[in-house]
Every structure is written in structure tokens, then in C-alpha cells.
mmCIF file of N, CA and C in Angstrom:
data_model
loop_
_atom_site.group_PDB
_atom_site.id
_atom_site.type_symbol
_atom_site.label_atom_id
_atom_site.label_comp_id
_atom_site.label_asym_id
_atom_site.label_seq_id
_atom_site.Cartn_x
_atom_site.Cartn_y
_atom_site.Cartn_z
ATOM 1 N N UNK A 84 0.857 -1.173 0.000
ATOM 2 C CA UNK A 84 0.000 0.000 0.000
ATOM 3 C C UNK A 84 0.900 1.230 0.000
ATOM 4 N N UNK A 85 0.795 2.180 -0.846
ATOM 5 C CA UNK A 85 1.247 3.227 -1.068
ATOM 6 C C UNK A 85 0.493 4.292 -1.466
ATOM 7 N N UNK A 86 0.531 5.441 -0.108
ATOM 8 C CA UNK A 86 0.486 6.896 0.254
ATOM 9 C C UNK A 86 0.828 8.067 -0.450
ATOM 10 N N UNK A 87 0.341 8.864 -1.810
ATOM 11 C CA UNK A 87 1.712 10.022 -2.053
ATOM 12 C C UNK A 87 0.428 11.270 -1.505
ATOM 13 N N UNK A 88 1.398 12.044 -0.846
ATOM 14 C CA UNK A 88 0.196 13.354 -0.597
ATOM 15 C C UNK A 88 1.199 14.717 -1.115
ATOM 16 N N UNK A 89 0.484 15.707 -1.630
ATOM 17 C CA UNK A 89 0.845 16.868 -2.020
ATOM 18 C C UNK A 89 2.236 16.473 -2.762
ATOM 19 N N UNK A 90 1.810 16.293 -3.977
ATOM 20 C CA UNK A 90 3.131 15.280 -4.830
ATOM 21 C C UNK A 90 2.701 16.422 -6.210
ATOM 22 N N UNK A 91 4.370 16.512 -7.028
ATOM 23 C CA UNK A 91 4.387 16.849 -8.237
ATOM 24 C C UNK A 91 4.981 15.742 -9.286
ATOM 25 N N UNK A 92 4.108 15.355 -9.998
ATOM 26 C CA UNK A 92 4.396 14.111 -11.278
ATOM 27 C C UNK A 92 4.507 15.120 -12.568
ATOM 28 N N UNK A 93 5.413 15.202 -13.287
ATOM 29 C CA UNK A 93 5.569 15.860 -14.386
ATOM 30 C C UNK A 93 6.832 15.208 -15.703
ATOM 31 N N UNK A 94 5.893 15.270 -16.501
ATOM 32 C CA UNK A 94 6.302 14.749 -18.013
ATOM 33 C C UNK A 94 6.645 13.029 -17.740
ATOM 34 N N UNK A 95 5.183 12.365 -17.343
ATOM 35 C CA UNK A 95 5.276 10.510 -17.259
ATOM 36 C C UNK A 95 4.260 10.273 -17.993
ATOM 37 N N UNK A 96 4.554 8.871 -18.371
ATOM 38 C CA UNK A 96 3.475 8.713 -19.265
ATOM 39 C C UNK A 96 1.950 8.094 -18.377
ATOM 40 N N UNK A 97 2.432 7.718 -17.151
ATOM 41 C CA UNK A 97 1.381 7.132 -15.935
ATOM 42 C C UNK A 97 1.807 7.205 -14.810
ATOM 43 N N UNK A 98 1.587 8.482 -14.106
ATOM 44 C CA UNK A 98 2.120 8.601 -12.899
ATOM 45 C C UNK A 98 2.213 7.611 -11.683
ATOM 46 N N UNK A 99 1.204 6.303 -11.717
ATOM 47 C CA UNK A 99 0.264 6.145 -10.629
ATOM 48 C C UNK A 99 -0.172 4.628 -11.710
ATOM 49 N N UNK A 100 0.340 3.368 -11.243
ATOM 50 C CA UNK A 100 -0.178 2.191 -11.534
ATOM 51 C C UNK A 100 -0.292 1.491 -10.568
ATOM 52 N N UNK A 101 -0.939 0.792 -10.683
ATOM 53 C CA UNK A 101 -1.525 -0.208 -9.490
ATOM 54 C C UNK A 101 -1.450 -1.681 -9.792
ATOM 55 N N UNK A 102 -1.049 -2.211 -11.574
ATOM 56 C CA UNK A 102 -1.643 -3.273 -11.304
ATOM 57 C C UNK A 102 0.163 -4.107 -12.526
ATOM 58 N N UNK A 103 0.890 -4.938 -11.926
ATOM 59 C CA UNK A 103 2.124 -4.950 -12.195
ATOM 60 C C UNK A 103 1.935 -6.058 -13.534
ATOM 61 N N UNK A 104 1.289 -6.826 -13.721
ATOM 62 C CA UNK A 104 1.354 -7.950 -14.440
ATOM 63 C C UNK A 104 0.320 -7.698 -15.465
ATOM 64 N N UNK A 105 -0.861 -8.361 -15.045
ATOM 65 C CA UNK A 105 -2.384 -8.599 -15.810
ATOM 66 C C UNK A 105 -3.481 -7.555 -15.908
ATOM 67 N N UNK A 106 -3.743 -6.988 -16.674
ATOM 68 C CA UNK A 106 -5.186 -5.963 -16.880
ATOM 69 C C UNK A 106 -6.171 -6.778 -16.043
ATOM 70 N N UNK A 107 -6.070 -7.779 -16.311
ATOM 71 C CA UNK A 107 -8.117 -8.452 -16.032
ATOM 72 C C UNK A 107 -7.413 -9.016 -14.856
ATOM 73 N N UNK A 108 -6.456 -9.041 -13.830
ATOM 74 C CA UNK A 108 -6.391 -9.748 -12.657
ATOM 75 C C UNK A 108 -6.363 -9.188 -11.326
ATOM 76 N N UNK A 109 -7.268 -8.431 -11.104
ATOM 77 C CA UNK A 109 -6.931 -8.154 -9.662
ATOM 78 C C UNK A 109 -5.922 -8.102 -8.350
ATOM 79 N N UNK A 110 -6.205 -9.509 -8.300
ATOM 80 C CA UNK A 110 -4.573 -10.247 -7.673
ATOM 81 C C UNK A 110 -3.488 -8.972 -7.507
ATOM 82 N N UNK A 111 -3.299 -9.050 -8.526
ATOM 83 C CA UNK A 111 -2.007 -8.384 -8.779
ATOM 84 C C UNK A 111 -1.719 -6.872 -8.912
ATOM 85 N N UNK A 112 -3.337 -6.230 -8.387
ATOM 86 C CA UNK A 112 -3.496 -5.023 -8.123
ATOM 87 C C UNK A 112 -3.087 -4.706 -6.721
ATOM 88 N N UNK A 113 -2.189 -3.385 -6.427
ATOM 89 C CA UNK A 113 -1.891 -3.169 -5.367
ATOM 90 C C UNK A 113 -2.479 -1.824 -5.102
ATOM 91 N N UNK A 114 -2.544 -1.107 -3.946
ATOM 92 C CA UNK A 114 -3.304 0.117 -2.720
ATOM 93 C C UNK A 114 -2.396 1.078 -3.044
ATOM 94 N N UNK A 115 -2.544 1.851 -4.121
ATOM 95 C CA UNK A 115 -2.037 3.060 -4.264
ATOM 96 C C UNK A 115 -3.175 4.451 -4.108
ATOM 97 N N UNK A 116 -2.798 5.651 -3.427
ATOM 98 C CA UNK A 116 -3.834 6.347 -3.132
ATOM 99 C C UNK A 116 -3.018 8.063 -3.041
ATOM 100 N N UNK A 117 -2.674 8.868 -4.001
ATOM 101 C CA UNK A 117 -2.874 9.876 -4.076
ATOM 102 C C UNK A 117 -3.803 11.367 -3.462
ATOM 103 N N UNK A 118 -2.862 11.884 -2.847
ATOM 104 C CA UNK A 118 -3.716 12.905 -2.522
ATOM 105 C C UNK A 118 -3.452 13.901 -2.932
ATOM 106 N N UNK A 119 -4.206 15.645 -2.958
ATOM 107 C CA UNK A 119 -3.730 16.608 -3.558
ATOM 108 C C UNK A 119 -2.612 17.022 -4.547
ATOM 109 N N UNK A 120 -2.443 16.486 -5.203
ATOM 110 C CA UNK A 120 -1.145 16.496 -6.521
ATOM 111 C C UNK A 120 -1.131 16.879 -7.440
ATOM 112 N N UNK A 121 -0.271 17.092 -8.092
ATOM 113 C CA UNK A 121 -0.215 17.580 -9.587
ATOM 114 C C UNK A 121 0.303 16.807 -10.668
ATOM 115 N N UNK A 122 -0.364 16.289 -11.605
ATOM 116 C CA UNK A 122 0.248 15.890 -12.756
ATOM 117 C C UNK A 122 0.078 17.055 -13.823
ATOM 118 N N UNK A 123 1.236 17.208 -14.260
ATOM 119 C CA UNK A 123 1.792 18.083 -15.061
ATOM 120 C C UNK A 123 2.498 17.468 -16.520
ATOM 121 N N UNK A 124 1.524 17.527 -17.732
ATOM 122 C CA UNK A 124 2.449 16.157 -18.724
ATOM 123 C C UNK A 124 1.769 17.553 -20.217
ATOM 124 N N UNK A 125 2.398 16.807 -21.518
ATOM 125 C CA UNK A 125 2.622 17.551 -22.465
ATOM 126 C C UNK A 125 1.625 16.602 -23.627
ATOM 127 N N UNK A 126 0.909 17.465 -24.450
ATOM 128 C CA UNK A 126 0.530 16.351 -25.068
ATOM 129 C C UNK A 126 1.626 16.413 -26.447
ATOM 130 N N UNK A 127 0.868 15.611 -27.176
ATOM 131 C CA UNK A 127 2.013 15.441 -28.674
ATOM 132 C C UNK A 127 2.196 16.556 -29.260
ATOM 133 N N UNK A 128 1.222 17.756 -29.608
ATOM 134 C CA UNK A 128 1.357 19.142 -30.049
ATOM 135 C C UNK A 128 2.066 19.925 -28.965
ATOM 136 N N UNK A 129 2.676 19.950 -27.978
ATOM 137 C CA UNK A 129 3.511 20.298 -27.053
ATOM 138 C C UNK A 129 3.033 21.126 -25.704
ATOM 139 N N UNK A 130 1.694 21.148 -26.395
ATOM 140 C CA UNK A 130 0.907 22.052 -24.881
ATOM 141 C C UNK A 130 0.663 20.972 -23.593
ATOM 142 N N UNK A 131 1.414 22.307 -22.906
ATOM 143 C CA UNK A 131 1.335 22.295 -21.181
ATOM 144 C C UNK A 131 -0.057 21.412 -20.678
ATOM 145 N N UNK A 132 -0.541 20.329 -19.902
ATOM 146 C CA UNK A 132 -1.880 20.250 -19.262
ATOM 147 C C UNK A 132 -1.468 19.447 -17.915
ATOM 148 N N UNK A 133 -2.139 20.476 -16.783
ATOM 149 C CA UNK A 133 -2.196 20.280 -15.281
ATOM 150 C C UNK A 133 -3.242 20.096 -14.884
ATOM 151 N N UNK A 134 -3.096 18.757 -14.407
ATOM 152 C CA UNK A 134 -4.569 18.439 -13.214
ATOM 153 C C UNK A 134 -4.076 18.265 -12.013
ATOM 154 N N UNK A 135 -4.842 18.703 -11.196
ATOM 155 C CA UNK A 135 -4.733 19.230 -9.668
ATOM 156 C C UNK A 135 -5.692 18.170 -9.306
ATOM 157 N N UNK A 136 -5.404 17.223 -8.229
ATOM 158 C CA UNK A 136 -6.881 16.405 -7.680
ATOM 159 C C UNK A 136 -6.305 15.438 -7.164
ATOM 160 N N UNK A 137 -6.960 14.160 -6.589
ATOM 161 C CA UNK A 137 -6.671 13.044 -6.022
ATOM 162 C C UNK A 137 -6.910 11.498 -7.135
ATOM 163 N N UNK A 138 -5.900 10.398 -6.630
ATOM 164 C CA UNK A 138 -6.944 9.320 -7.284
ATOM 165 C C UNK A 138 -8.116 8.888 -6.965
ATOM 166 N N UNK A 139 -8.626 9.491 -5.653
ATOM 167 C CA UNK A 139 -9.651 8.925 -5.284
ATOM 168 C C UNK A 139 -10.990 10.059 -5.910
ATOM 169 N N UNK A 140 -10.545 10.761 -6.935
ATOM 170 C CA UNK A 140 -11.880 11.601 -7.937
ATOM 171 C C UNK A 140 -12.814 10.177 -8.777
ATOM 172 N N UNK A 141 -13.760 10.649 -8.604
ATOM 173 C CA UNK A 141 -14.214 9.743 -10.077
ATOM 174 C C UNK A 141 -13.912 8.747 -10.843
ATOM 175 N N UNK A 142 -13.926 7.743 -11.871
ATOM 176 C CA UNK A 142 -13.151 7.202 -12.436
ATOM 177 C C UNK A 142 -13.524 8.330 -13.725
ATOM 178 N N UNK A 143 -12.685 8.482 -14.481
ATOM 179 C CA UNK A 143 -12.464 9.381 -15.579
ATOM 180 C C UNK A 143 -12.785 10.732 -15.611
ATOM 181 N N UNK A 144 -12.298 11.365 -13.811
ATOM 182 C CA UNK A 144 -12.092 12.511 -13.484
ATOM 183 C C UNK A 144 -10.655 12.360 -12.928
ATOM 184 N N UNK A 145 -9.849 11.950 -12.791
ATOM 185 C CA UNK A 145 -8.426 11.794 -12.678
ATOM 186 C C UNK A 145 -7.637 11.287 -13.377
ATOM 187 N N UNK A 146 -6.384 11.904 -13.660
ATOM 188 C CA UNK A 146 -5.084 11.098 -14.566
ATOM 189 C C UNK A 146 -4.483 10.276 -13.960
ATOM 190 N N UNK A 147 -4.272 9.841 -12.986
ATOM 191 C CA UNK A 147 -3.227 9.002 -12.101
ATOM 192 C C UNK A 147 -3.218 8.190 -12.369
ATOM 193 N N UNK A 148 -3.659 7.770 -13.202
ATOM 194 C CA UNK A 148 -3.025 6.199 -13.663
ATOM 195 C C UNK A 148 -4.205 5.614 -15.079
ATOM 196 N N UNK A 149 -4.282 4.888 -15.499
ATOM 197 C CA UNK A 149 -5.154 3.833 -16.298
ATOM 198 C C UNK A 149 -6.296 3.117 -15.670
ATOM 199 N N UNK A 150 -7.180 2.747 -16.227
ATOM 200 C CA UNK A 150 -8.221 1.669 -15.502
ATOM 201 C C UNK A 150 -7.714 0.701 -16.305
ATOM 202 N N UNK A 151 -6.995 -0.008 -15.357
ATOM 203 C CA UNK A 151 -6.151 -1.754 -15.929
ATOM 204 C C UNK A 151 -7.207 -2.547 -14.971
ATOM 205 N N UNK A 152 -7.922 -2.037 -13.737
ATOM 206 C CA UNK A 152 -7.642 -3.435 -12.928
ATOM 207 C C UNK A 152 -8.659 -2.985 -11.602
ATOM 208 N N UNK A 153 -9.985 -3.576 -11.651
ATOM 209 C CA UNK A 153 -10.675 -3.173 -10.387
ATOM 210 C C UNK A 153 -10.031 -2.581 -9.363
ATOM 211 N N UNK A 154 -10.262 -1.590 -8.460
ATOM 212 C CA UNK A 154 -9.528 -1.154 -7.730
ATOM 213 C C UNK A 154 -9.719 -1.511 -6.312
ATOM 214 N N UNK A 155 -8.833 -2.001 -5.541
ATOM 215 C CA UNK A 155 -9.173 -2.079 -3.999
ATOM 216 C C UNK A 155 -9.066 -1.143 -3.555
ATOM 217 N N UNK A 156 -10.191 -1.004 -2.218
ATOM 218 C CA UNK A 156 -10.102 0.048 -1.430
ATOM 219 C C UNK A 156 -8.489 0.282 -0.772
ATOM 220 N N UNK A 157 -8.650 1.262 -0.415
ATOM 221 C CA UNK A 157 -6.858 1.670 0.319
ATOM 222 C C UNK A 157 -6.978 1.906 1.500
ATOM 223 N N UNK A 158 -6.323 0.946 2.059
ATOM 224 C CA UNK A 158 -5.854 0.161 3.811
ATOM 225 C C UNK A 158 -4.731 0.267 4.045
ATOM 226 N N UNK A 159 -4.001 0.154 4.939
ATOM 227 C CA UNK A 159 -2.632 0.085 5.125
ATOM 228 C C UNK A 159 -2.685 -1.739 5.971
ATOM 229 N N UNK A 160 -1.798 -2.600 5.661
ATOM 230 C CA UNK A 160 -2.129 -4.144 5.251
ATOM 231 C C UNK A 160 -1.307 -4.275 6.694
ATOM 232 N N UNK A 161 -1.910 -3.513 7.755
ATOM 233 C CA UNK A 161 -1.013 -3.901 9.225
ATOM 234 C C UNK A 161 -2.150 -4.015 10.077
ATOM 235 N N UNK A 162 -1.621 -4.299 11.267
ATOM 236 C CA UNK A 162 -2.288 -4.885 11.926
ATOM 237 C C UNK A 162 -3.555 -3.702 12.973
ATOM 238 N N UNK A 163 -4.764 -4.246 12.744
ATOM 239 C CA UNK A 163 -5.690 -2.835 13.156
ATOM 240 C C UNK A 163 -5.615 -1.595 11.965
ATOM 241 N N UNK A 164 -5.125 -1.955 10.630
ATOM 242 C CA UNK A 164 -5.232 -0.755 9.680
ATOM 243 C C UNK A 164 -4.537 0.116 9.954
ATOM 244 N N UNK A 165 -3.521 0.463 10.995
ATOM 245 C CA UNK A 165 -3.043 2.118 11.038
ATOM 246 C C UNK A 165 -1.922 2.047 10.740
ATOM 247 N N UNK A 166 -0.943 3.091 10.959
ATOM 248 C CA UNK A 166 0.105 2.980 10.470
ATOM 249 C C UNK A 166 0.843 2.693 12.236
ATOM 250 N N UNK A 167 1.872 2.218 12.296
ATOM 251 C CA UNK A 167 2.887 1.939 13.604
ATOM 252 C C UNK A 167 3.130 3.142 14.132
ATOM 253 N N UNK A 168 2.958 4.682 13.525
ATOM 254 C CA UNK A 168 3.803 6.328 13.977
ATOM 255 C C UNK A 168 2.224 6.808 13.469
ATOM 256 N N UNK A 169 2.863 8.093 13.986
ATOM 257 C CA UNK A 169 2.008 9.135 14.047
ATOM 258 C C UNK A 169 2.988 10.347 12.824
ATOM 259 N N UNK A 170 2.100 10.960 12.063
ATOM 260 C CA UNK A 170 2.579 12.144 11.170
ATOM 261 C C UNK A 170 1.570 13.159 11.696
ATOM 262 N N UNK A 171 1.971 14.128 10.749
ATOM 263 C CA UNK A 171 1.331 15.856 10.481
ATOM 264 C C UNK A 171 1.543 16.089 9.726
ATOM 265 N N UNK A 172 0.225 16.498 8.851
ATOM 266 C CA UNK A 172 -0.108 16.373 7.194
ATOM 267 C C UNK A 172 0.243 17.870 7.317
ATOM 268 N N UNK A 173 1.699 18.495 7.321
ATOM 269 C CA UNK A 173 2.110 19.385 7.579
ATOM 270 C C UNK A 173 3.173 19.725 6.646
ATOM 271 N N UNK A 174 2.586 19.960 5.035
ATOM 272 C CA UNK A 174 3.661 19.236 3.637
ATOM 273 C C UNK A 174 3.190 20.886 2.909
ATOM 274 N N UNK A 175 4.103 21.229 1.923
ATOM 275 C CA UNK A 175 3.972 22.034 1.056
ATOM 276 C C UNK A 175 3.001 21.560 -0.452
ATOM 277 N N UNK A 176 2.632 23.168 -0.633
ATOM 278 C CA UNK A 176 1.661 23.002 -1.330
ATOM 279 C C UNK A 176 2.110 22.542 -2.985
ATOM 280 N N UNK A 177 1.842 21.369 -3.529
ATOM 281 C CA UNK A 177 2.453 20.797 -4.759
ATOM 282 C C UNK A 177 2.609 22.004 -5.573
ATOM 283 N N UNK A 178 1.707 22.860 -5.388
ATOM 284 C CA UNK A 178 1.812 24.080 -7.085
ATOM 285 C C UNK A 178 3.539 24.438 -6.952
ATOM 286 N N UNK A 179 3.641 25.006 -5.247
ATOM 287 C CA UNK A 179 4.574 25.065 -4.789
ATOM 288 C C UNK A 179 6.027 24.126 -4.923
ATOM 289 N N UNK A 180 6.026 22.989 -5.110
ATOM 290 C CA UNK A 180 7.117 21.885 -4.949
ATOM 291 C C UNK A 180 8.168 22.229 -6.356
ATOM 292 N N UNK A 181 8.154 22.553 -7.146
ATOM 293 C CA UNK A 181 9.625 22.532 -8.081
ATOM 294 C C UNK A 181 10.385 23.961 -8.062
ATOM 295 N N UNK A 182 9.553 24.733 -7.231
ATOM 296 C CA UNK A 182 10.262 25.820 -6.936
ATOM 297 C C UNK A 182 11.027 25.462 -5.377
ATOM 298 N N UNK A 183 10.471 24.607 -4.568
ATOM 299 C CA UNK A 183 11.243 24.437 -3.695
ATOM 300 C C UNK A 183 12.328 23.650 -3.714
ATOM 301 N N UNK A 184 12.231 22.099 -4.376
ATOM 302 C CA UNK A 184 12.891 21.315 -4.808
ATOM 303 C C UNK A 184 13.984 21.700 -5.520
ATOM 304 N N UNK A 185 13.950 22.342 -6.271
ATOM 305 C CA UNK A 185 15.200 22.922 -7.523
ATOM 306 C C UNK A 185 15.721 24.389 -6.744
ATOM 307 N N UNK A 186 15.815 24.847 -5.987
ATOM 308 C CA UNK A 186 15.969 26.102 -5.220
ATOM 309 C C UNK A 186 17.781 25.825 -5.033
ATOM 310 N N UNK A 187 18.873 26.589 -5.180
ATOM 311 C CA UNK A 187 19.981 26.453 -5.203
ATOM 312 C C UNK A 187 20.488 26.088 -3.901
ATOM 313 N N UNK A 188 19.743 26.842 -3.367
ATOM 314 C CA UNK A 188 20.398 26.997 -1.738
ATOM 315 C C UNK A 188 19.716 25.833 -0.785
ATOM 316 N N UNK A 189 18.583 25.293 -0.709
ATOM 317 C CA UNK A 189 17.836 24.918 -0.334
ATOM 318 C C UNK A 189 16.931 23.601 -0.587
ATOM 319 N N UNK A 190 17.036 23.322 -2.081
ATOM 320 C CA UNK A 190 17.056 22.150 -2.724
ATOM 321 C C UNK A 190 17.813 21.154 -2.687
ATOM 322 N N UNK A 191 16.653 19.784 -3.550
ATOM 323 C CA UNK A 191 17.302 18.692 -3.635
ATOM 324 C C UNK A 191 16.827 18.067 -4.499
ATOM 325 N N UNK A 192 16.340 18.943 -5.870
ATOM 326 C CA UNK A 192 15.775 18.159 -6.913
ATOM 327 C C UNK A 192 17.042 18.308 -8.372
ATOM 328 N N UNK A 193 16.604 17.620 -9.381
ATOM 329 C CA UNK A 193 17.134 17.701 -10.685
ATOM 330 C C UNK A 193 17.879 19.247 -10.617
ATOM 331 N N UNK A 194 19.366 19.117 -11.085
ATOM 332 C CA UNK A 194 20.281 20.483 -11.384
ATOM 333 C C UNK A 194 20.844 21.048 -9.926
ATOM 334 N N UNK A 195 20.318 20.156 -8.951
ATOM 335 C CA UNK A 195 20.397 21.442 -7.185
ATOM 336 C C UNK A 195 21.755 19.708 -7.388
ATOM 337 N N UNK A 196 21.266 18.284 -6.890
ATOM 338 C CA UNK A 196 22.175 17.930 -6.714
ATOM 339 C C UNK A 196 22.915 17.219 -8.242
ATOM 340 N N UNK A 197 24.153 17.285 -7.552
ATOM 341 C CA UNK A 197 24.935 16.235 -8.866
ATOM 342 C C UNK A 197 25.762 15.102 -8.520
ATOM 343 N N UNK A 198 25.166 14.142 -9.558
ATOM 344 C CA UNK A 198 25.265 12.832 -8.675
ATOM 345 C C UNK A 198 26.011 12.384 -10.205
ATOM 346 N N UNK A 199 27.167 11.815 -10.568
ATOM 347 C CA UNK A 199 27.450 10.708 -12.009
ATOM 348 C C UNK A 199 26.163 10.068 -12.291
ATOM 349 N N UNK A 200 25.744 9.789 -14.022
ATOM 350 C CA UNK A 200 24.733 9.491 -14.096
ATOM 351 C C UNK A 200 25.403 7.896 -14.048
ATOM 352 N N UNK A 201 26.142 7.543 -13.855
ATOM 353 C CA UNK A 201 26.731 6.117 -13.820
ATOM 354 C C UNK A 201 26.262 5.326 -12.373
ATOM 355 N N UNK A 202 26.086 6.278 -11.509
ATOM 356 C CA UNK A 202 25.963 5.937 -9.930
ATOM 357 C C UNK A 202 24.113 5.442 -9.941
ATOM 358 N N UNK A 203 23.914 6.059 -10.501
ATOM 359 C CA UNK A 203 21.864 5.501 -10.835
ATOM 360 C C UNK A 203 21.767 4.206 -11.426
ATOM 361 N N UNK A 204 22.758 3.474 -11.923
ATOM 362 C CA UNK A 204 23.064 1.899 -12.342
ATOM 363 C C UNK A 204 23.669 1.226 -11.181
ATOM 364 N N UNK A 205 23.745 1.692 -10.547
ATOM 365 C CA UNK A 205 24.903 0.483 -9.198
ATOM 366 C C UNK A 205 23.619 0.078 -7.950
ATOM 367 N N UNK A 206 24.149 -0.768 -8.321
ATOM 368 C CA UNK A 206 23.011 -1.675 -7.609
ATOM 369 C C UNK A 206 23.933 -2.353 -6.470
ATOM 370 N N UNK A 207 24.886 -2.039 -6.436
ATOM 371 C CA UNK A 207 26.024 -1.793 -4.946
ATOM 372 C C UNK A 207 27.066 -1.059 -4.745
ATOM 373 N N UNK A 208 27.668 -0.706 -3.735
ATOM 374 C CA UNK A 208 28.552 1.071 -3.142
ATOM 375 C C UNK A 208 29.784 0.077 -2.750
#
């Protein structure tokens, strides 16, 4: 089961899948659940299009993913449903996130750090 809240997805072709193998199998659908986010993607003529919303809108009022695969409700698969900790939905506002992320001083997105693109293949240090 997987949580994203106040998230920026930009230029994917499916931000948000749920189901790893089979269209028609359930099974193999997993608890993904989006909240307040932004997908931000380009179509083929090159214009900009942003949707602001959750996966849990409508079915064919959200981009977050494809309808591959009945969807299960979203639980967290522990014991009594909760999570083990306590948070505070105390997160910046997505419109907000690539100005914070990419910020020179203060960032930690694409261009802030530099990492060898060789080091994103090692699958040991």
C-alpha cells in the first residue's frame, strides 16, 4: 500500500499504476492512493496540461493512472489498519514543490544535486 500526498508528477506517461502484471487480474493489483497532486504532462502538439486532484476523484475525473484493474479500497495491510507512527499532514503546497525542490540553496531536486549518471546503475557502493 502506497500513500503520495501533495506530490508533483511531471512529463510521465502514468504517474500512478496499481496493477504490475495482468489488466483483467486483480490479484495483482496493489493500494495506491494519491492525494492533492499535480500531474503536469505535455501532449504530442507540445501544450502544457495540469490536473490538480486526487486518485480517489471519479473514475475518468483523474489522470493518475489507467483503468487496468478493479480497484481495492486503500488500507494500510497492518495490523488494526493504522500505520505503527504518528505524522502531520504538515507538507507544502504541490503548485509550490519545483520551486522548492530545484531552489539552489535549499534544494534537492534535478540540477540542485549532482550525482554521475553512472551511480543511478549500481546496484552496490
Amino acid at each position: 500500500a502506497v500513500l503520495v500526498e501533495n506530490s508533483i508528477y511531471q512529463d510521465c506517461l502514468t504517474p500512478l499504476r496499481n496493477n504490475q502484471t495482468d489488466v483483467s487480474n486483480p490479484t495483482y493489483t496493489g493500494k495506491i492512493m494519491a492525494l492533492n497532486s499535480i500531474y503536469s504532462f505535455r501532449t504530442t502538439g507540445g501544450t502544457t496540461n495540469n490536473y490538480t486532484g486526487s486518485s480517489t476523484n471519479a473514475p475518468g475525473d483523474t489522470y493518475f493512472g489507467p483503468v487496468q484493474a478493479p480497484v481495492i479500497a486503500f488500507a494500510w495491510n497492518l495490523p488494526g489498519g493504522v500505520l505503527p507512527y504518528a505524522y502531520t499532514n504538515v507538507m507544502t503546497d504541490p503548485s509550490l514543490l519545483k520551486s522548492v525542490l530545484t531552489n539552489a540553496s535549499t534544494g534537492c531536486g534535478a540540477g540542485v544535486l549532482t550525482w554521475a549518471k553512472t551511480n543511478w546503475l549500481k546496484t552496490a557502493y
